[in-house]
GROMACS .gro file of C-alpha atoms in nm:
model
  321
    1MET     CA    1   0.090 -20.857  10.218
    2GLN     CA    2  -0.105 -20.930   9.901
    3VAL     CA    3   0.145 -21.087   9.660
    4CYS     CA    4   0.071 -21.173   9.297
    5ALA     CA    5   0.273 -21.346   9.026
    6ILE     CA    6   0.206 -21.293   8.658
    7GLY     CA    7   0.330 -21.617   8.508
    8CYS     CA    8   0.295 -21.918   8.737
    9GLY     CA    9   0.543 -22.163   8.591
   10ASN     CA   10   0.854 -22.279   8.778
   11VAL     CA   11   0.962 -21.936   8.902
   12GLY     CA   12   0.623 -21.777   8.959
   13PHE     CA   13   0.463 -22.072   9.137
   14ASN     CA   14   0.758 -22.130   9.369
   15THR     CA   15   0.777 -21.757   9.442
   16LEU     CA   16   0.413 -21.761   9.551
   17LYS     CA   17   0.460 -22.075   9.758
   18ALA     CA   18   0.760 -21.926   9.943
   19PHE     CA   19   0.559 -21.618  10.040
   20GLN     CA   20   0.243 -21.815  10.120
   21VAL     CA   21   0.419 -22.033  10.378
   22ARG     CA   22   0.533 -21.710  10.546
   23GLY     CA   23   0.178 -21.589  10.593
   24HIS     CA   24   0.124 -21.367  10.289
   25SER     CA   25  -0.185 -21.385  10.069
   26VAL     CA   26  -0.086 -21.501   9.721
   27PHE     CA   27  -0.252 -21.479   9.380
   28GLY     CA   28  -0.156 -21.592   9.032
   29VAL     CA   29  -0.222 -21.487   8.672
   30ASP     CA   30  -0.142 -21.719   8.382
   31ILE     CA   31  -0.278 -21.791   8.035
   32SER     CA   32  -0.216 -22.164   8.087
   33LYS     CA   33  -0.510 -22.358   8.228
   34ALA     CA   34  -0.270 -22.611   8.381
   35ALA     CA   35  -0.086 -22.332   8.563
   36ARG     CA   36  -0.413 -22.177   8.684
   37ASP     CA   37  -0.535 -22.516   8.806
   38ASN     CA   38  -0.208 -22.563   8.994
   39VAL     CA   39  -0.254 -22.227   9.166
   40ALA     CA   40  -0.613 -22.311   9.255
   41ASP     CA   41  -0.522 -22.656   9.389
   42SER     CA   42  -0.233 -22.518   9.593
   43PHE     CA   43  -0.366 -22.186   9.723
   44GLY     CA   44  -0.743 -22.199   9.666
   45ALA     CA   45  -0.973 -22.105   9.379
   46HIS     CA   46  -0.982 -21.745   9.503
   47ALA     CA   47  -0.608 -21.716   9.428
   48VAL     CA   48  -0.661 -21.738   9.052
   49ILE     CA   49  -0.688 -21.397   8.885
   50ASP     CA   50  -0.824 -21.397   8.531
   51ARG     CA   51  -0.762 -21.036   8.428
   52LEU     CA   52  -0.493 -20.779   8.502
   53ALA     CA   53  -0.769 -20.533   8.589
   54GLU     CA   54  -0.831 -20.739   8.904
   55LEU     CA   55  -0.485 -20.658   9.043
   56SER     CA   56  -0.592 -20.337   9.216
   57GLY     CA   57  -0.524 -20.372   9.587
   58MET     CA   58  -0.213 -20.588   9.551
   59ASP     CA   59   0.101 -20.485   9.738
   60ILE     CA   60   0.350 -20.657   9.507
   61VAL     CA   61   0.313 -20.792   9.154
   62PHE     CA   62   0.598 -21.016   9.039
   63ILE     CA   63   0.641 -21.056   8.663
   64CYS     CA   64   0.765 -21.413   8.610
   65VAL     CA   65   0.716 -21.470   8.237
   66PRO     CA   66   0.953 -21.647   7.995
   67THR     CA   67   1.240 -21.453   7.837
   68ASP     CA   68   1.387 -21.743   7.639
   69PRO     CA   69   1.636 -21.676   7.359
   70ASP     CA   70   1.509 -21.576   7.017
   71GLU     CA   71   1.558 -21.872   6.783
   72VAL     CA   72   1.732 -21.657   6.524
   73THR     CA   73   1.939 -21.403   6.717
   74GLY     CA   74   1.989 -21.578   7.054
   75HIS     CA   75   1.894 -21.256   7.232
   76ALA     CA   76   1.646 -21.270   7.519
   77ASP     CA   77   1.294 -21.247   7.377
   78LEU     CA   78   1.121 -20.978   7.582
   79SER     CA   79   0.795 -20.973   7.386
   80ILE     CA   80   0.589 -21.127   7.669
   81MET     CA   81   0.748 -20.891   7.923
   82GLU     CA   82   0.665 -20.595   7.701
   83GLU     CA   83   0.303 -20.708   7.667
   84VAL     CA   84   0.264 -20.749   8.043
   85VAL     CA   85   0.422 -20.410   8.119
   86ARG     CA   86   0.192 -20.240   7.870
   87GLY     CA   87  -0.108 -20.408   8.029
   88LEU     CA   88  -0.005 -20.305   8.380
   89SER     CA   89   0.079 -19.947   8.288
   90SER     CA   90  -0.266 -19.908   8.134
   91LEU     CA   91  -0.416 -19.965   8.480
   92GLU     CA   92  -0.256 -19.653   8.630
   93SER     CA   93  -0.555 -19.441   8.536
   94ARG     CA   94  -0.791 -19.650   8.749
   95PRO     CA   95  -0.882 -19.483   9.081
   96ALA     CA   96  -0.826 -19.797   9.290
   97TRP     CA   97  -0.478 -19.840   9.140
   98ARG     CA   98  -0.386 -19.475   9.197
   99ARG     CA   99  -0.496 -19.496   9.561
  100HIS     CA  100  -0.274 -19.797   9.628
  101PRO     CA  101  -0.031 -19.875   9.343
  102PRO     CA  102   0.150 -20.206   9.387
  103VAL     CA  103   0.524 -20.245   9.349
  104ILE     CA  104   0.585 -20.401   9.008
  105VAL     CA  105   0.877 -20.644   9.031
  106GLN     CA  106   1.072 -20.773   8.731
  107ARG     CA  107   1.151 -21.129   8.840
  108SER     CA  108   1.212 -21.260   8.490
  109THR     CA  109   1.575 -21.253   8.377
  110CYS     CA  110   1.613 -20.955   8.143
  111PRO     CA  111   1.921 -20.791   7.988
  112PRO     CA  112   2.064 -20.484   8.163
  113GLY     CA  113   1.874 -20.176   8.058
  114SER     CA  114   1.538 -20.354   8.046
  115ALA     CA  115   1.414 -20.232   8.384
  116ALA     CA  116   1.502 -19.872   8.306
  117ARG     CA  117   1.299 -19.898   7.988
  118PHE     CA  118   1.006 -20.077   8.149
  119SER     CA  119   0.992 -19.851   8.454
  120ALA     CA  120   0.957 -19.551   8.223
  121GLU     CA  121   0.616 -19.690   8.119
  122PHE     CA  122   0.483 -19.611   8.467
  123GLU     CA  123   0.412 -19.264   8.600
  124HIS     CA  124   0.302 -19.338   8.957
  125THR     CA  125   0.387 -19.707   9.007
  126PRO     CA  126   0.721 -19.807   9.167
  127TYR     CA  127   0.923 -20.060   8.967
  128ALA     CA  128   1.190 -20.300   9.098
  129VAL     CA  129   1.420 -20.576   8.975
  130ASN     CA  130   1.442 -20.897   9.181
  131PRO     CA  131   1.574 -21.193   8.977
  132SER     CA  132   1.532 -21.550   9.094
  133PHE     CA  133   1.834 -21.771   9.158
  134LEU     CA  134   1.693 -22.121   9.111
  135SER     CA  135   1.843 -22.450   9.003
  136LYS     CA  136   1.610 -22.678   8.811
  137ALA     CA  137   1.656 -22.973   9.045
  138THR     CA  138   1.604 -22.765   9.361
  139GLN     CA  139   1.340 -22.510   9.260
  140TRP     CA  140   1.144 -22.519   9.583
  141GLU     CA  141   1.449 -22.535   9.810
  142ASP     CA  142   1.603 -22.236   9.631
  143SER     CA  143   1.276 -22.042   9.662
  144ASP     CA  144   1.227 -22.124  10.029
  145ARG     CA  145   1.595 -22.072  10.118
  146PRO     CA  146   1.732 -21.852   9.840
  147PRO     CA  147   2.105 -21.883   9.763
  148ARG     CA  148   2.093 -21.507   9.702
  149ILE     CA  149   1.843 -21.224   9.733
  150ALA     CA  150   1.910 -20.923   9.513
  151TYR     CA  151   1.688 -20.633   9.422
  152ALA     CA  152   1.708 -20.276   9.297
  153GLY     CA  153   1.475 -19.983   9.250
  154PRO     CA  154   1.362 -19.659   9.407
  155SER     CA  155   1.324 -19.648   9.785
  156GLU     CA  156   0.945 -19.683   9.774
  157ALA     CA  157   0.996 -20.018   9.597
  158THR     CA  158   1.293 -20.153   9.792
  159GLU     CA  159   1.132 -20.070  10.126
  160VAL     CA  160   0.837 -20.295  10.039
  161LEU     CA  161   1.076 -20.571   9.929
  162ASP     CA  162   1.273 -20.525  10.254
  163GLU     CA  163   0.951 -20.594  10.442
  164VAL     CA  164   0.831 -20.893  10.241
  165TYR     CA  165   1.175 -21.057  10.247
  166LYS     CA  166   1.247 -20.995  10.615
  167GLU     CA  167   1.173 -21.357  10.712
  168PHE     CA  168   1.411 -21.496  10.449
  169THR     CA  169   1.722 -21.524  10.665
  170GLY     CA  170   2.068 -21.654  10.589
  171ALA     CA  171   2.091 -21.556  10.222
  172PRO     CA  172   2.349 -21.304  10.101
  173ARG     CA  173   2.157 -20.986  10.020
  174TYR     CA  174   2.239 -20.721   9.763
  175VAL     CA  175   2.017 -20.413   9.752
  176SER     CA  176   2.102 -20.142   9.501
  177THR     CA  177   1.961 -19.832   9.340
  178SER     CA  178   2.099 -19.951   9.006
  179TYR     CA  179   1.864 -20.164   8.799
  180GLU     CA  180   2.149 -20.252   8.565
  181ALA     CA  181   2.377 -20.381   8.842
  182VAL     CA  182   2.122 -20.637   8.962
  183GLU     CA  183   2.021 -20.734   8.607
  184LEU     CA  184   2.387 -20.791   8.515
  185LEU     CA  185   2.456 -20.980   8.841
  186LYS     CA  186   2.219 -21.259   8.734
  187TYR     CA  187   2.386 -21.296   8.395
  188ILE     CA  188   2.738 -21.286   8.538
  189GLU     CA  189   2.666 -21.552   8.801
  190ASN     CA  190   2.505 -21.786   8.548
  191SER     CA  191   2.781 -21.734   8.293
  192ILE     CA  192   3.047 -21.810   8.557
  193ASP     CA  193   2.863 -22.133   8.633
  194ALA     CA  194   2.834 -22.213   8.263
  195VAL     CA  195   3.205 -22.157   8.202
  196LEU     CA  196   3.314 -22.359   8.507
  197ILE     CA  197   3.080 -22.649   8.434
  198SER     CA  198   3.200 -22.646   8.073
  199LEU     CA  199   3.560 -22.657   8.194
  200TRP     CA  200   3.491 -22.952   8.424
  201ASN     CA  201   3.304 -23.130   8.146
  202GLU     CA  202   3.622 -23.109   7.940
  203TYR     CA  203   3.836 -23.226   8.232
  204LEU     CA  204   3.607 -23.527   8.273
  205GLN     CA  205   3.628 -23.610   7.904
  206LEU     CA  206   4.007 -23.582   7.924
  207SER     CA  207   4.032 -23.814   8.224
  208ASP     CA  208   3.808 -24.068   8.049
  209ALA     CA  209   4.024 -24.048   7.736
  210LEU     CA  210   4.331 -24.113   7.951
  211GLY     CA  211   4.167 -24.425   8.088
  212MET     CA  212   4.155 -24.298   8.448
  213GLN     CA  213   3.918 -24.468   8.686
  214ARG     CA  214   3.638 -24.242   8.797
  215ARG     CA  215   3.739 -24.260   9.161
  216PHE     CA  216   4.070 -24.095   9.076
  217PHE     CA  217   3.889 -23.815   8.895
  218VAL     CA  218   3.677 -23.761   9.206
  219GLU     CA  219   3.988 -23.758   9.426
  220LEU     CA  220   4.153 -23.508   9.195
  221ALA     CA  221   3.847 -23.282   9.206
  222ARG     CA  222   3.842 -23.299   9.586
  223GLU     CA  223   4.210 -23.211   9.601
  224ILE     CA  224   4.160 -22.902   9.383
  225THR     CA  225   3.933 -22.751   9.649
  226SER     CA  226   4.188 -22.804   9.926
  227ARG     CA  227   4.389 -22.507   9.800
  228ASP     CA  228   4.231 -22.176   9.905
  229ARG     CA  229   4.251 -22.005   9.568
  230PHE     CA  230   4.062 -22.291   9.403
  231ALA     CA  231   3.809 -22.350   9.680
  232THR     CA  232   3.514 -22.228   9.472
  233THR     CA  233   3.609 -22.344   9.123
  234LEU     CA  234   3.463 -22.694   9.130
  235ARG     CA  235   3.135 -22.764   8.951
  236VAL     CA  236   2.951 -23.087   8.876
  237PRO     CA  237   3.030 -23.211   8.525
  238GLY     CA  238   2.766 -23.413   8.346
  239GLY     CA  239   2.487 -23.279   8.126
  240SER     CA  240   2.532 -22.974   7.909
  241PHE     CA  241   2.588 -22.707   8.173
  242GLY     CA  242   2.263 -22.741   8.358
  243LYS     CA  243   2.013 -22.758   8.070
  244TRP     CA  244   1.797 -22.471   8.205
  245CYS     CA  245   1.887 -22.112   8.294
  246LEU     CA  246   2.258 -22.140   8.216
  247PRO     CA  247   2.225 -22.205   7.840
  248LYS     CA  248   1.961 -21.936   7.784
  249ASP     CA  249   2.136 -21.672   7.994
  250LEU     CA  250   2.474 -21.744   7.835
  251SER     CA  251   2.312 -21.704   7.493
  252ALA     CA  252   2.158 -21.372   7.594
  253LEU     CA  253   2.486 -21.248   7.743
  254LEU     CA  254   2.673 -21.334   7.423
  255GLY     CA  255   2.407 -21.143   7.230
  256MET     CA  256   2.475 -20.838   7.448
  257CYS     CA  257   2.849 -20.875   7.390
  258ALA     CA  258   2.797 -20.886   7.014
  259ASP     CA  259   2.578 -20.575   7.023
  260LEU     CA  260   2.840 -20.385   7.222
  261GLY     CA  261   3.142 -20.505   7.023
  262VAL     CA  262   3.280 -20.725   7.304
  263ALA     CA  263   3.451 -21.041   7.178
  264GLY     CA  264   3.345 -21.281   7.455
  265HIS     CA  265   3.575 -21.561   7.337
  266VAL     CA  266   3.581 -21.748   7.668
  267LEU     CA  267   3.203 -21.734   7.699
  268ARG     CA  268   3.166 -21.843   7.337
  269GLY     CA  269   3.399 -22.134   7.405
  270ALA     CA  270   3.175 -22.254   7.689
  271GLN     CA  271   2.877 -22.241   7.456
  272LEU     CA  272   3.061 -22.433   7.184
  273THR     CA  273   3.186 -22.700   7.425
  274ASN     CA  274   2.837 -22.776   7.548
  275GLN     CA  275   2.676 -22.752   7.205
  276GLN     CA  276   2.921 -23.020   7.094
  277MET     CA  277   2.811 -23.235   7.388
  278LYS     CA  278   2.447 -23.196   7.287
  279ASP     CA  279   2.527 -23.279   6.923
  280HIS     CA  280   2.731 -23.591   7.003
  281GLY     CA  281   2.563 -23.714   7.320
  282GLU     CA  282   2.604 -23.625   7.684
  283ASN     CA  283   2.888 -23.748   7.904
  284LEU     CA  284   2.909 -24.124   7.934
  285ALA     CA  285   2.813 -24.118   8.302
  286ALA     CA  286   2.525 -23.937   8.461
  287THR     CA  287   2.607 -23.653   8.697
  288SER     CA  288   2.472 -23.858   8.988
  289GLU     CA  289   2.746 -24.114   8.924
  290LEU     CA  290   3.018 -23.853   8.949
  291LEU     CA  291   3.007 -23.567   9.192
  292ALA     CA  292   2.721 -23.537   9.440
  293LEU     CA  293   2.837 -23.187   9.526
  294SER     CA  294   2.534 -23.008   9.666
  295GLY     CA  295   2.338 -23.002   9.343
  296GLY     CA  296   2.617 -22.849   9.140
  297ARG     CA  297   2.708 -22.563   9.371
  298THR     CA  298   3.053 -22.471   9.493
  299VAL     CA  299   3.213 -22.691   9.756
  300PRO     CA  300   3.463 -22.510   9.979
  301THR     CA  301   3.541 -22.814  10.197
  302ASP     CA  302   3.616 -23.182  10.156
  303THR     CA  303   3.285 -23.289  10.314
  304ALA     CA  304   3.077 -23.337   9.999
  305ALA     CA  305   3.356 -23.499   9.802
  306THR     CA  306   3.427 -23.738  10.091
  307ALA     CA  307   3.060 -23.832  10.102
  308LEU     CA  308   3.066 -23.878   9.727
  309LEU     CA  309   3.323 -24.153   9.745
  310GLY     CA  310   3.079 -24.346   9.958
  311ASP     CA  311   2.783 -24.254   9.735
  312CYS     CA  312   2.956 -24.392   9.428
  313GLN     CA  313   2.980 -24.738   9.574
  314GLY     CA  314   2.726 -24.967   9.418
  315VAL     CA  315   2.594 -24.720   9.163
  316PRO     CA  316   2.489 -24.921   8.856
  317GLY     CA  317   2.716 -24.850   8.564
  318ALA     CA  318   2.961 -24.647   8.771
  319ASP     CA  319   3.261 -24.850   8.664
  320GLY     CA  320   3.571 -24.765   8.862
  321CYS     CA  321   3.389 -24.575   9.140
   0.00000   0.00000   0.00000
């Protein structure tokens, strides 16, 4: 297939790379010269598209632009998304586009309700939602072997995504006809991570205040997962809950709660805990000195924690490990 990404930063570039290694032709659009140069160096000069009007003939166009929080309200800033959607919808009148409209895919994280609004801008072009599930430290690994694949849209859109994702095996897959369900899924998963990492940050601070050696904290964490009901509650403490998607998505989710009259006290507490960490300095030990638990993911067995106890040996500054 002919696959294009509008926005070739972390998400867009790795999306293209994952499809390119599976034999698809990939193309990128970006206002940044550095991003365009990266696309050209990685996929060839022909892969750089300068104008949206050149997208006719594509099978899939992924929108991978920033939706960072507004500095004043904390809500997701959708202004770039809106500009891109307007630009794409204006192409529907072109004969080449009408003969073969691509599937437009909202890959950027947007609040529930966004896809319904954006899809209404198109008369003949199928629109889908397909958020990325990437960790900052493992962007390529999470693109090549996604921890989850989720998408929603009309059948003419999801059938194309079924085809292009057919070689991505092993990932849990959620396909829906509800845009809102898949949009909300991304926010819920990231907010669960944010809350759990915040909780373990506080546990770590408490154990330090009690004067516990770090090896006993690690043993305690490993023991928590030995009980079935707690097997997926462990997260890596350390920096302020991930420093990437988790803070921005938690902020956006809290903005939604405020708009809808939902208190969100637990979510707000996670935000406050980690804001305090940022204001007064991160945890005393780097994450790498604590829990090497699969990059911060859940650990349902003792394997990673057992390996950790060996990994901690000889780590500079890891007193008590």
